[in-house]
Coordinates of C-alpha atoms and ligand atoms in Angstrom, one line a residue:
M1 CA 15.2 17.3 6.7
S2 CA 12.0 15.2 6.3
A3 CA 8.8 17.6 6.9
F4 CA 7.5 14.3 8.4
K5 CA 6.5 14.1 12.0
W6 CA 8.0 11.5 14.7
W7 CA 4.9 9.9 14.7
Q8 CA 4.0 9.5 11.0
K9 CA 7.6 7.7 10.3
S10 CA 6.9 5.5 13.8
V11 CA 6.1 1.8 13.6
F12 CA 4.1 1.7 17.0
Y13 CA 3.8 -1.2 19.0
Q14 CA 1.0 -2.0 21.6
I15 CA 1.9 -3.4 25.5
Y16 CA -0.9 -5.0 27.3
P17 CA 0.9 -3.9 30.7
R18 CA -1.0 -7.1 32.2
S19 CA 0.2 -9.6 29.7
F20 CA 3.8 -8.2 28.5
A21 CA 6.5 -9.2 31.1
D22 CA 6.2 -10.2 34.1
G23 CA 9.4 -8.7 36.7
N24 CA 8.5 -9.8 40.4
G25 CA 6.9 -13.6 39.5
D26 CA 3.6 -13.2 40.8
G27 CA 1.9 -14.3 37.6
I28 CA 1.1 -10.6 36.2
G29 CA 2.9 -8.2 33.8
D30 CA 4.4 -4.8 35.5
F31 CA 7.0 -1.9 34.8
K32 CA 10.1 -4.2 36.1
G33 CA 9.5 -6.8 33.5
M34 CA 8.5 -3.7 31.1
N35 CA 11.9 -2.6 31.8
G36 CA 13.8 -5.6 31.0
K37 CA 12.5 -5.6 27.8
L38 CA 13.0 -2.1 26.6
D39 CA 16.3 -3.6 24.6
Y40 CA 14.3 -5.9 23.3
L41 CA 12.1 -3.5 21.8
M42 CA 14.7 -1.7 20.3
D43 CA 16.1 -4.6 19.0
L44 CA 12.7 -5.6 17.3
G45 CA 13.1 -2.2 15.5
V46 CA 9.8 -0.6 16.7
D47 CA 10.2 3.3 17.3
A48 CA 6.9 3.6 20.2
V49 CA 5.1 1.9 22.1
W50 CA 1.3 2.3 22.8
L51 CA 0.4 1.2 26.9
S52 CA -2.5 0.2 27.6
P53 CA -4.3 1.5 30.8
H54 CA -1.6 1.6 33.6
F55 CA -3.7 3.2 36.4
P56 CA -5.2 1.8 39.6
S57 CA -8.1 -0.1 38.4
P58 CA -10.3 -2.6 40.2
M59 CA -9.8 -4.9 36.9
V60 CA -13.6 -5.2 35.8
D61 CA -12.4 -4.6 32.5
C62 CA -8.9 -4.9 32.6
G63 CA -7.7 -1.6 33.2
Y64 CA -10.0 0.4 30.9
D65 CA -12.0 1.1 34.9
I66 CA -9.9 3.9 36.0
S67 CA -9.8 4.5 39.4
D68 CA -6.9 7.0 39.2
Y69 CA -6.3 9.1 36.5
E70 CA -2.9 10.0 37.7
N71 CA -0.9 7.1 39.1
V72 CA 0.3 3.0 38.5
A73 CA -1.4 0.0 39.5
P74 CA 0.1 -0.9 42.4
E75 CA 0.3 -4.5 40.5
Y76 CA 2.5 -3.2 37.5
G77 CA 4.8 -1.4 40.1
T78 CA 5.3 2.3 41.0
L79 CA 5.5 5.8 39.6
D80 CA 9.2 5.6 39.7
E81 CA 9.1 2.2 37.8
F82 CA 6.8 3.8 35.1
K83 CA 9.6 7.3 35.1
T84 CA 12.6 4.6 34.7
F85 CA 10.1 2.9 31.7
L86 CA 9.3 6.2 30.1
N87 CA 13.1 7.6 30.6
G88 CA 14.2 4.4 29.4
A89 CA 12.3 4.1 25.8
H90 CA 13.4 8.0 25.3
A91 CA 17.5 7.1 26.0
R92 CA 17.0 4.5 23.2
G93 CA 15.1 6.8 20.9
M94 CA 11.3 5.3 21.3
H95 CA 8.6 7.4 21.7
V96 CA 5.5 6.1 24.5
I97 CA 2.1 7.4 24.3
L98 CA -0.7 6.4 26.9
D99 CA -4.3 5.2 26.7
L100 CA -6.7 8.3 27.8
V101 CA -10.0 6.4 28.9
L102 CA -12.2 9.7 28.7
N103 CA -16.1 8.4 28.7
H104 CA -16.3 6.4 31.7
T105 CA -14.6 5.8 35.1
S106 CA -14.3 3.5 37.6
D107 CA -17.4 3.1 40.1
A108 CA -14.6 2.7 42.2
H109 CA -12.9 6.6 41.1
R110 CA -13.8 8.8 44.2
W111 CA -15.3 11.2 41.7
F112 CA -18.1 8.8 40.8
L113 CA -18.0 7.6 45.1
E114 CA -19.0 11.6 45.6
S115 CA -21.3 11.9 42.8
K116 CA -23.3 8.9 43.8
S117 CA -23.6 10.0 47.5
S118 CA -26.2 12.1 47.2
C119 CA -28.6 14.8 44.7
D120 CA -26.4 18.0 45.6
N121 CA -22.7 16.9 46.4
P122 CA -20.1 19.3 44.6
K123 CA -20.0 16.4 41.5
A124 CA -23.6 15.6 41.5
D125 CA -23.4 16.4 38.0
W126 CA -20.4 14.4 37.0
Y127 CA -22.2 11.9 35.7
V128 CA -25.0 11.0 33.8
W129 CA -28.2 10.8 36.3
V130 CA -32.0 10.3 35.9
D131 CA -34.8 9.4 38.3
T132 CA -35.7 6.5 36.6
P133 CA -34.1 4.7 32.7
P134 CA -36.1 6.7 30.3
N135 CA -35.5 4.3 27.9
N136 CA -34.1 0.5 26.6
W137 CA -30.6 1.7 25.6
Q138 CA -28.2 -1.3 26.2
S139 CA -24.9 -1.3 27.7
C140 CA -22.8 -3.1 24.9
F141 CA -21.5 -5.3 27.6
D142 CA -23.8 -6.1 30.3
G143 CA -27.6 -5.7 29.5
S144 CA -29.3 -2.4 30.5
A145 CA -27.5 0.4 30.2
W146 CA -28.8 2.2 33.4
T147 CA -28.1 0.7 36.7
Y148 CA -29.6 1.8 40.2
A149 CA -27.3 3.7 42.7
P150 CA -29.2 3.4 46.1
E151 CA -27.3 5.7 47.9
R152 CA -28.7 8.5 45.6
G153 CA -32.4 6.9 45.0
Q154 CA -30.9 7.6 41.2
F155 CA -30.0 5.3 38.1
Y156 CA -26.9 6.1 35.9
Y157 CA -25.8 5.6 32.3
H158 CA -22.8 3.1 31.4
Y159 CA -22.4 2.3 27.6
F160 CA -19.5 -0.8 29.0
M161 CA -19.8 -2.5 32.1
R162 CA -22.0 -1.1 35.2
Q163 CA -18.7 -0.5 36.8
Q164 CA -17.6 1.9 34.2
P165 CA -20.5 5.1 34.8
D166 CA -19.8 7.3 31.5
L167 CA -19.3 10.7 32.4
N168 CA -21.2 13.7 31.9
W169 CA -18.7 15.9 29.5
Y170 CA -21.3 18.3 28.8
N171 CA -19.7 19.7 32.5
P172 CA -16.8 22.0 31.9
E173 CA -15.5 20.6 35.4
V174 CA -15.2 17.5 34.0
R175 CA -13.0 18.4 31.2
K176 CA -10.9 20.6 33.1
A177 CA -10.3 17.3 35.9
M178 CA -9.4 15.1 32.5
W179 CA -7.5 17.7 31.0
D180 CA -5.6 18.0 34.2
S181 CA -5.1 14.7 34.4
A182 CA -3.8 14.6 30.8
R183 CA -1.3 17.5 31.6
F184 CA 0.2 15.2 34.7
W185 CA 1.4 12.6 32.0
L186 CA 2.6 15.4 29.6
E187 CA 4.6 17.2 31.8
M188 CA 6.1 14.2 32.7
G189 CA 7.1 13.9 29.0
V190 CA 4.8 11.1 27.8
D191 CA 4.7 11.7 23.6
G192 CA 0.7 11.4 23.5
F193 CA -2.5 9.2 24.0
R194 CA -4.5 6.6 22.5
L195 CA -7.8 7.8 23.0
D196 CA -10.2 5.1 24.4
A197 CA -13.7 4.6 22.4
I198 CA -14.4 8.6 21.5
G199 CA -17.6 7.3 19.9
T200 CA -19.4 6.9 23.0
I201 CA -18.6 10.0 24.9
Y202 CA -22.2 11.9 24.2
E203 CA -25.3 10.3 24.0
D204 CA -28.6 11.9 22.3
P205 CA -30.1 14.5 24.0
K206 CA -33.3 13.5 23.6
L207 CA -32.8 10.2 24.5
T208 CA -34.7 8.2 22.1
P209 CA -35.2 4.4 22.5
H210 CA -34.1 2.1 20.1
T211 CA -36.1 0.2 17.6
V212 CA -34.3 -3.4 18.0
A213 CA -36.9 -6.2 19.2
M214 CA -34.2 -7.5 21.5
D215 CA -32.1 -6.6 24.4
L216 CA -28.0 -7.3 24.3
A217 CA -28.4 -10.7 25.5
G218 CA -30.9 -11.5 22.5
L219 CA -29.0 -10.1 19.9
R220 CA -25.6 -11.3 21.0
H221 CA -27.6 -15.0 21.1
F222 CA -28.6 -14.0 17.8
S223 CA -25.3 -13.5 16.1
D224 CA -24.5 -16.8 17.0
I225 CA -26.5 -18.4 15.8
A226 CA -27.0 -16.6 12.5
K227 CA -26.0 -18.5 9.3
T228 CA -27.6 -17.2 5.9
P229 CA -26.2 -14.4 4.5
A230 CA -29.8 -12.5 4.8
E231 CA -29.4 -13.1 8.4
R232 CA -25.9 -12.2 8.8
V233 CA -27.3 -9.0 7.0
L234 CA -29.8 -8.3 9.8
V235 CA -27.4 -9.0 12.5
E236 CA -25.2 -6.2 11.0
Q237 CA -28.5 -3.9 10.8
Y238 CA -29.3 -4.8 14.6
W239 CA -26.5 -3.8 16.2
R240 CA -26.4 -0.5 14.4
D241 CA -29.7 0.4 15.1
M242 CA -29.4 -0.9 19.1
F243 CA -26.8 1.8 19.7
K244 CA -27.3 4.3 17.0
Y245 CA -28.2 7.0 19.6
Q246 CA -25.5 6.3 21.8
L247 CA -22.9 6.7 19.4
D248 CA -21.0 9.2 17.5
Q249 CA -23.2 12.2 18.3
P250 CA -22.5 15.6 18.1
G251 CA -19.6 17.1 20.5
I252 CA -17.0 15.0 19.9
H253 CA -15.3 17.2 17.2
E254 CA -15.0 20.0 19.7
L255 CA -13.7 18.2 22.5
M256 CA -11.1 16.7 20.5
K257 CA -9.9 20.6 19.5
E258 CA -10.1 21.0 23.5
L259 CA -7.8 18.0 23.9
R260 CA -5.6 19.1 21.0
A261 CA -5.1 22.8 22.5
V262 CA -4.1 20.7 25.7
L263 CA -1.0 19.0 23.8
D264 CA -0.3 22.3 22.1
E265 CA 1.0 23.6 25.5
Y266 CA 3.7 21.4 25.3
E267 CA 6.4 21.1 22.9
G268 CA 7.8 17.9 20.8
D269 CA 4.4 17.4 18.5
R270 CA 2.6 15.4 21.4
M271 CA -0.1 13.2 19.0
L272 CA -3.0 11.6 19.3
V273 CA -4.8 8.4 18.1
G274 CA -8.5 7.7 18.2
E275 CA -10.0 4.5 18.6
D276 CA -12.4 5.5 15.6
E277 CA -12.4 5.3 12.1
D278 CA -14.2 8.2 11.4
V279 CA -11.3 10.2 9.3
T280 CA -13.0 13.6 10.3
Y281 CA -11.8 13.4 13.5
Q282 CA -8.5 14.6 11.9
G283 CA -10.3 18.0 11.8
N284 CA -8.4 20.3 9.3
G285 CA -5.4 18.5 10.2
E286 CA -3.7 20.0 12.5
D287 CA -6.9 21.0 15.1
E288 CA -7.8 17.6 16.2
L289 CA -6.2 14.0 16.2
S290 CA -3.2 13.3 14.9
M291 CA -4.7 10.1 13.2
V292 CA -7.3 7.4 13.5
F293 CA -7.2 4.1 13.2
N294 CA -8.1 1.9 9.9
F295 CA -10.6 -0.3 11.8
P296 CA -12.3 -1.0 8.1
L297 CA -9.0 -3.0 6.7
M298 CA -8.7 -5.6 9.2
R299 CA -13.0 -5.9 9.3
T300 CA -12.6 -9.1 7.4
D301 CA -12.3 -12.9 7.7
Q302 CA -9.6 -13.0 4.4
L303 CA -6.9 -10.5 4.0
T304 CA -6.8 -10.6 0.6
P305 CA -5.6 -7.9 -2.3
E306 CA -8.4 -7.1 -3.5
W307 CA -9.6 -6.4 0.0
V308 CA -6.9 -4.3 1.0
R309 CA -7.2 -2.5 -2.6
K310 CA -10.4 -1.7 -2.3
N311 CA -9.3 -0.6 1.4
Q312 CA -7.0 2.1 0.3
K313 CA -9.0 3.1 -2.3
E314 CA -11.5 4.2 0.2
R315 CA -9.4 5.8 2.4
I316 CA -7.2 7.5 0.8
T317 CA -10.3 9.4 -1.1
A318 CA -11.7 9.8 2.5
L319 CA -8.5 11.3 3.8
A320 CA -8.0 13.5 1.1
K321 CA -11.3 15.0 1.5
V322 CA -10.4 15.7 5.4
S323 CA -7.1 17.7 4.7
P324 CA -4.0 17.2 2.8
Q325 CA -1.9 16.8 6.2
A326 CA -4.5 13.9 7.2
W327 CA -2.4 10.7 7.7
A328 CA -3.4 7.0 7.7
C329 CA -3.0 4.7 10.5
N330 CA -3.1 1.0 9.7
T331 CA -3.4 -2.2 12.1
L332 CA -4.2 -5.7 12.2
G333 CA -4.7 -6.4 15.8
N334 CA -5.1 -5.4 19.5
H335 CA -6.0 -6.4 22.8
D336 CA -9.8 -6.5 21.5
C337 CA -9.9 -8.9 18.4
S338 CA -8.5 -12.4 17.7
R339 CA -5.3 -12.3 17.2
V340 CA -4.1 -11.9 13.5
Y341 CA -2.5 -15.4 12.9
T342 CA -5.5 -16.8 14.2
R343 CA -7.7 -14.6 12.3
Y344 CA -6.3 -14.5 9.2
S345 CA -4.7 -18.2 8.9
A346 CA -4.9 -20.3 5.8
S347 CA -7.3 -22.9 7.2
R348 CA -10.0 -20.5 8.6
N349 CA -10.2 -20.2 4.7
G350 CA -10.3 -23.0 3.7
G351 CA -6.8 -23.2 2.4
N352 CA -3.7 -25.5 4.3
V353 CA -3.0 -24.6 7.5
I354 CA 0.9 -24.9 6.1
H355 CA 0.6 -21.6 4.8
D356 CA 0.1 -19.9 8.0
A357 CA 3.1 -19.3 8.1
E358 CA 3.6 -17.4 5.1
L359 CA 0.5 -15.6 5.4
A360 CA 1.6 -13.7 8.7
R361 CA 4.6 -12.6 7.3
L362 CA 2.2 -11.2 3.7
N363 CA -0.1 -9.8 6.7
L364 CA 2.9 -7.8 8.3
A365 CA 4.4 -7.1 5.4
V366 CA 0.2 -5.0 4.2
I367 CA 1.1 -3.2 7.0
L368 CA 4.5 -2.2 6.8
T369 CA 4.8 -1.3 3.1
L370 CA 1.2 0.7 3.0
R371 CA 1.2 4.5 3.3
G372 CA 0.4 5.4 6.9
T373 CA 1.4 4.6 10.4
P374 CA 1.8 1.2 11.5
F375 CA 0.6 -0.4 15.0
L376 CA 1.7 -4.0 16.0
Y377 CA 0.1 -5.8 19.0
N378 CA 2.5 -7.3 21.1
G379 CA 3.4 -11.1 20.7
E380 CA 2.3 -11.0 16.6
E381 CA 5.9 -11.2 16.3
I382 CA 6.3 -14.8 17.1
G383 CA 3.0 -15.7 15.7
M384 CA 1.0 -15.8 19.1
T385 CA -2.3 -17.6 18.3
D386 CA -6.2 -17.0 20.1
T387 CA -5.7 -19.4 22.9
L388 CA -9.6 -20.6 23.7
I389 CA -10.3 -21.2 27.5
P390 CA -13.1 -23.2 27.7
D391 CA -13.9 -23.1 31.5
P392 CA -15.9 -20.2 31.8
F393 CA -14.9 -19.9 35.4
K394 CA -11.6 -19.0 34.4
L395 CA -12.6 -16.5 32.2
R396 CA -11.6 -13.0 32.8
D397 CA -12.6 -10.9 30.4
T398 CA -16.2 -9.7 32.0
M399 CA -18.4 -8.8 29.1
A400 CA -18.1 -12.7 28.0
T401 CA -18.6 -13.9 31.7
W402 CA -21.8 -11.7 31.6
Y403 CA -22.5 -13.5 28.6
Y404 CA -22.3 -17.0 29.4
D405 CA -24.1 -16.8 32.4
R406 CA -27.2 -14.9 30.5
L407 CA -27.0 -17.9 27.9
V408 CA -27.1 -20.4 31.0
N409 CA -29.8 -19.0 33.0
E410 CA -32.2 -16.7 30.4
L411 CA -31.6 -18.1 27.1
K412 CA -31.4 -21.9 28.4
V413 CA -27.9 -22.7 26.7
E414 CA -26.9 -25.5 27.4
P415 CA -23.4 -25.3 29.3
L416 CA -21.1 -27.0 27.1
Q417 CA -22.1 -25.0 24.1
A418 CA -22.4 -21.5 26.3
A419 CA -18.9 -22.3 27.5
L420 CA -17.7 -22.7 24.1
R421 CA -19.5 -19.3 23.0
A422 CA -18.1 -17.5 25.8
A423 CA -14.5 -18.6 24.9
A424 CA -14.9 -17.6 21.2
M425 CA -16.3 -14.4 22.2
S426 CA -14.4 -13.4 24.8
R427 CA -11.0 -10.9 24.6
D428 CA -8.9 -13.4 26.9
K429 CA -8.3 -15.5 24.0
N430 CA -6.1 -12.6 22.5
R431 CA -4.2 -11.2 25.9
T432 CA -3.0 -14.1 27.3
P433 CA 0.6 -13.5 28.6
L434 CA 3.4 -13.5 26.2
Q435 CA 5.8 -16.7 25.2
W436 CA 9.3 -15.6 25.9
R437 CA 10.9 -19.1 26.6
N438 CA 10.3 -22.6 25.9
T439 CA 9.8 -23.3 29.7
F440 CA 7.2 -23.6 31.8
N441 CA 4.8 -20.8 31.8
G442 CA 6.1 -19.8 28.5
G443 CA 8.8 -18.1 30.8
F444 CA 6.7 -15.6 31.8
C445 CA 6.0 -16.4 35.5
P446 CA 7.9 -19.1 37.3
T447 CA 7.0 -22.3 37.7
G448 CA 4.3 -22.9 40.6
V449 CA 3.2 -19.4 40.0
T450 CA -0.2 -19.3 37.9
P451 CA -0.5 -16.5 35.5
W452 CA -3.3 -14.4 35.6
L453 CA -4.6 -16.2 32.2
P454 CA -3.2 -19.3 31.2
V455 CA -0.4 -19.8 29.0
N456 CA -0.8 -21.2 25.4
P457 CA 1.3 -24.0 25.5
N458 CA 2.1 -23.9 21.9
Y459 CA 5.1 -22.1 23.6
A460 CA 6.9 -25.4 23.9
E461 CA 6.3 -25.5 19.6
G462 CA 8.3 -22.7 18.8
I463 CA 6.2 -19.9 19.4
N464 CA 8.6 -18.4 21.8
V465 CA 10.9 -15.0 21.7
Q466 CA 14.2 -17.2 23.0
E467 CA 13.7 -19.6 20.4
Q468 CA 12.6 -17.3 17.5
E469 CA 15.8 -15.4 18.3
K470 CA 18.5 -17.5 17.3
D471 CA 16.4 -19.2 14.3
P472 CA 17.3 -17.4 10.9
A473 CA 13.8 -18.4 9.3
S474 CA 12.1 -17.2 12.2
L475 CA 8.5 -14.8 12.3
L476 CA 10.3 -12.9 14.6
T477 CA 13.8 -12.5 12.6
F478 CA 11.3 -11.4 9.8
Y479 CA 10.1 -9.0 11.7
R480 CA 13.0 -7.3 12.7
H481 CA 13.9 -7.3 9.1
L482 CA 11.1 -6.1 7.7
L483 CA 11.3 -3.3 10.6
R484 CA 14.7 -2.2 9.1
V485 CA 13.9 -2.4 5.4
R486 CA 10.9 -0.3 6.0
K487 CA 13.4 2.4 8.6
A488 CA 16.1 2.4 5.8
T489 CA 13.4 2.8 2.8
P490 CA 12.4 6.3 2.5
A491 CA 9.4 5.8 0.1
L492 CA 8.3 3.4 2.0
V493 CA 7.6 6.1 5.1
E494 CA 7.0 9.2 3.0
G495 CA 6.0 7.8 -0.5
D496 CA 2.5 8.2 -2.1
Y497 CA 1.0 4.8 -3.0
R498 CA 0.0 3.9 -6.1
P499 CA -1.8 1.0 -7.3
V500 CA -0.7 -1.3 -10.3
H501 CA -2.1 -4.4 -11.9
E502 CA -5.0 -4.1 -9.9
T503 CA -6.9 -6.9 -11.6
V504 CA -4.6 -9.4 -10.5
K505 CA -6.8 -11.3 -8.1
E506 CA -3.9 -12.9 -6.2
V507 CA -1.2 -10.2 -5.7
L508 CA -1.4 -7.5 -4.1
A509 CA 1.0 -4.4 -6.3
F510 CA 1.8 -0.9 -5.8
L511 CA 4.1 1.8 -6.2
R512 CA 5.5 4.0 -3.0
S513 CA 7.1 7.3 -4.2
T514 CA 8.7 10.2 -3.4
P515 CA 10.8 12.7 -5.4
E516 CA 13.3 11.0 -4.9
Q517 CA 12.9 7.4 -4.7
K518 CA 10.6 5.1 -6.5
V519 CA 9.6 1.3 -4.6
L520 CA 7.8 -1.4 -6.1
V521 CA 6.0 -3.8 -3.5
L522 CA 4.3 -7.2 -5.0
L523 CA 2.8 -9.6 -2.5
N524 CA 1.5 -12.7 -4.1
F525 CA -1.0 -14.0 -1.5
S526 CA -1.6 -17.4 -3.3
E527 CA 0.6 -20.7 -3.7
K528 CA 0.9 -19.9 -7.2
Q529 CA 4.1 -18.9 -9.0
L530 CA 2.8 -15.7 -11.4
S531 CA 4.1 -14.1 -14.0
L532 CA 3.5 -10.2 -13.9
D533 CA 4.6 -7.8 -17.1
F534 CA 6.2 -4.6 -16.3
S535 CA 7.8 -4.0 -19.9
D536 CA 5.7 -1.1 -20.5
R537 CA 6.4 1.1 -17.6
G538 CA 9.4 2.8 -18.4
I539 CA 11.5 1.3 -15.6
K540 CA 15.4 0.9 -16.6
S541 CA 16.5 -1.1 -13.8
A542 CA 15.4 -2.6 -10.3
R543 CA 17.3 -3.2 -7.1
V544 CA 15.7 -5.9 -5.1
I545 CA 15.5 -4.5 -1.3
F546 CA 13.6 -7.5 0.1
S547 CA 12.6 -10.6 -1.3
S548 CA 11.4 -13.6 1.0
A549 CA 12.1 -16.1 -1.9
G550 CA 15.7 -14.8 -2.1
Q551 CA 15.0 -13.4 -5.8
A552 CA 17.8 -11.2 -6.6
T553 CA 16.4 -11.1 -10.1
S554 CA 16.0 -7.3 -11.8
G555 CA 14.8 -8.3 -15.0
L556 CA 10.9 -6.8 -14.9
S557 CA 9.9 -7.5 -18.5
Q558 CA 8.2 -10.7 -17.0
F559 CA 8.7 -11.0 -13.5
M560 CA 8.1 -13.9 -11.9
I561 CA 7.2 -14.0 -8.3
N562 CA 7.0 -17.2 -6.3
P563 CA 4.1 -18.8 -4.0
F564 CA 3.6 -16.2 -1.2
E565 CA 6.5 -14.1 -1.8
I566 CA 7.3 -10.7 -0.8
W567 CA 9.6 -8.7 -3.2
I568 CA 10.2 -5.1 -2.7
A569 CA 12.6 -3.3 -5.1
E570 CA 13.8 0.1 -5.7
L571 CA 12.7 1.2 -9.4
K572 CA 15.1 3.7 -11.6
Ligands
GLC1 C1 -12.2 0.3 24.3 C2 -10.9 -0.6 24.5 C3 -11.8 -1.7 25.5 C4 -12.3 -1.8 26.4 C5 -13.8 -0.2 26.2 C6 -13.9 0.2 27.4 O1 -12.8 -0.5 23.3 O2 -10.1 -0.8 23.6 O3 -10.8 -2.8 25.8 O4 -13.0 -2.5 27.0 O5 -13.0 0.4 25.3 O6 -13.3 1.3 27.9

């Protein structure tokens, strides 16, 4: 039996509940819809689902502002429907993890309502209260990090929107209450959690002011207009300096250990993945998080072989320092960033748009063949693209509407300009409803119903599930195929990673090996046919497992790889 845990062998698929599937036809995704798509997920070939928050919420931050940690948002359905989803996933051999938001609650949560009601109520110390704003700290979403609560005559701290007050994690009662909520779901059988924004949990106890001579709106504005390399460097520096006393403060490791111990009360290898890139949160490999995301991999305008090689070198070295058990977790997209298809499109990088579809396939191949657990984002499998919403009054992402308002009213930017900028920075563009069919509203909700965010009209140009399911050449068919290849090839899951032909600019080439199996992966990111020499590597034969160009050749002395080809073979 393999010593690898289920979450090391799984491919995860992130569901954004509001946009995934609308079962009751009100324009908002829900559990009825999700339950109807369980077979779709199984056929796709993913092994686990990460559900973005499904809890009751005023939806100021689209569910990341939770007002009850132990229930289901009424517009998404009932607890029973959630259980149907969980059990239905389990019955199909899939695991389910939930989103656990630790840093803050909604300001509509009963804990906060009580906390703000007076200075001496039982929960008075559950949030971070001060008499007057002690410094110039900013919220990364909406200006000053300190907001006045007239009921109590004091200010509270919030790293995100003012409707998302930060919890005081020094208070043991807060920890107990949150761990009890985690237990509520663990007892029901959920398989673990994706932990939201763990780096924001603690703040500098000395409350040291930041040193940037701008506020949040000013810095966002400067980030938008900075052009020269020197200005870009400054932008990065300012972002770091503005938030350095509010992020990654001591105490998080201890907290993660506590939560790990809660999960260990339950059988079945419950897992934790942190929304953070710091591998030290994996502790000794067993006492903190199971994984953190390899965010540096996606932090580029262009995914090139050189970039991936450099990233792997750095991550593998960092993980090895943490513990022999430390495990990688690779992703290219989620609900917070521009869609992979758009972000890494050829045309964005001076190439030809006709290659976008090939690049989308290569990007998936990278994620599914590197060592580590892959996370995919819903809609990626059909090549959904960003949907810019030019009317700022139709935006739902409050961080973008706040910015629009500041641009127009404070920074006196011309409204049309401001609208374009808000549309581009808004996360709505990558959260639009899933395109199921080539019918009105992309088949997400009935004709005559307005979906919560506009559906991208490109559902009528083949970017929909129903048409791609039937097309052997579609991106969806490719996703299904490659997911099956991965599952059937143990070395792609468990094998170590060794780069080869490291000086070839256009091709990402590496070996994945276990004691039983050795696999060679070649990914040509260029429009050129290239020749690669493997004659001096002691390879007797190569059995082709996958070739996007239909190559069955096994001769490796002068191997010709086709433009944009994905080629995977077992070596002997
Ligand atoms: C995380 C979530 C993001 C949310 C923020 C505040 O970064 O991914 O969507 O807005 O936390 O909860």
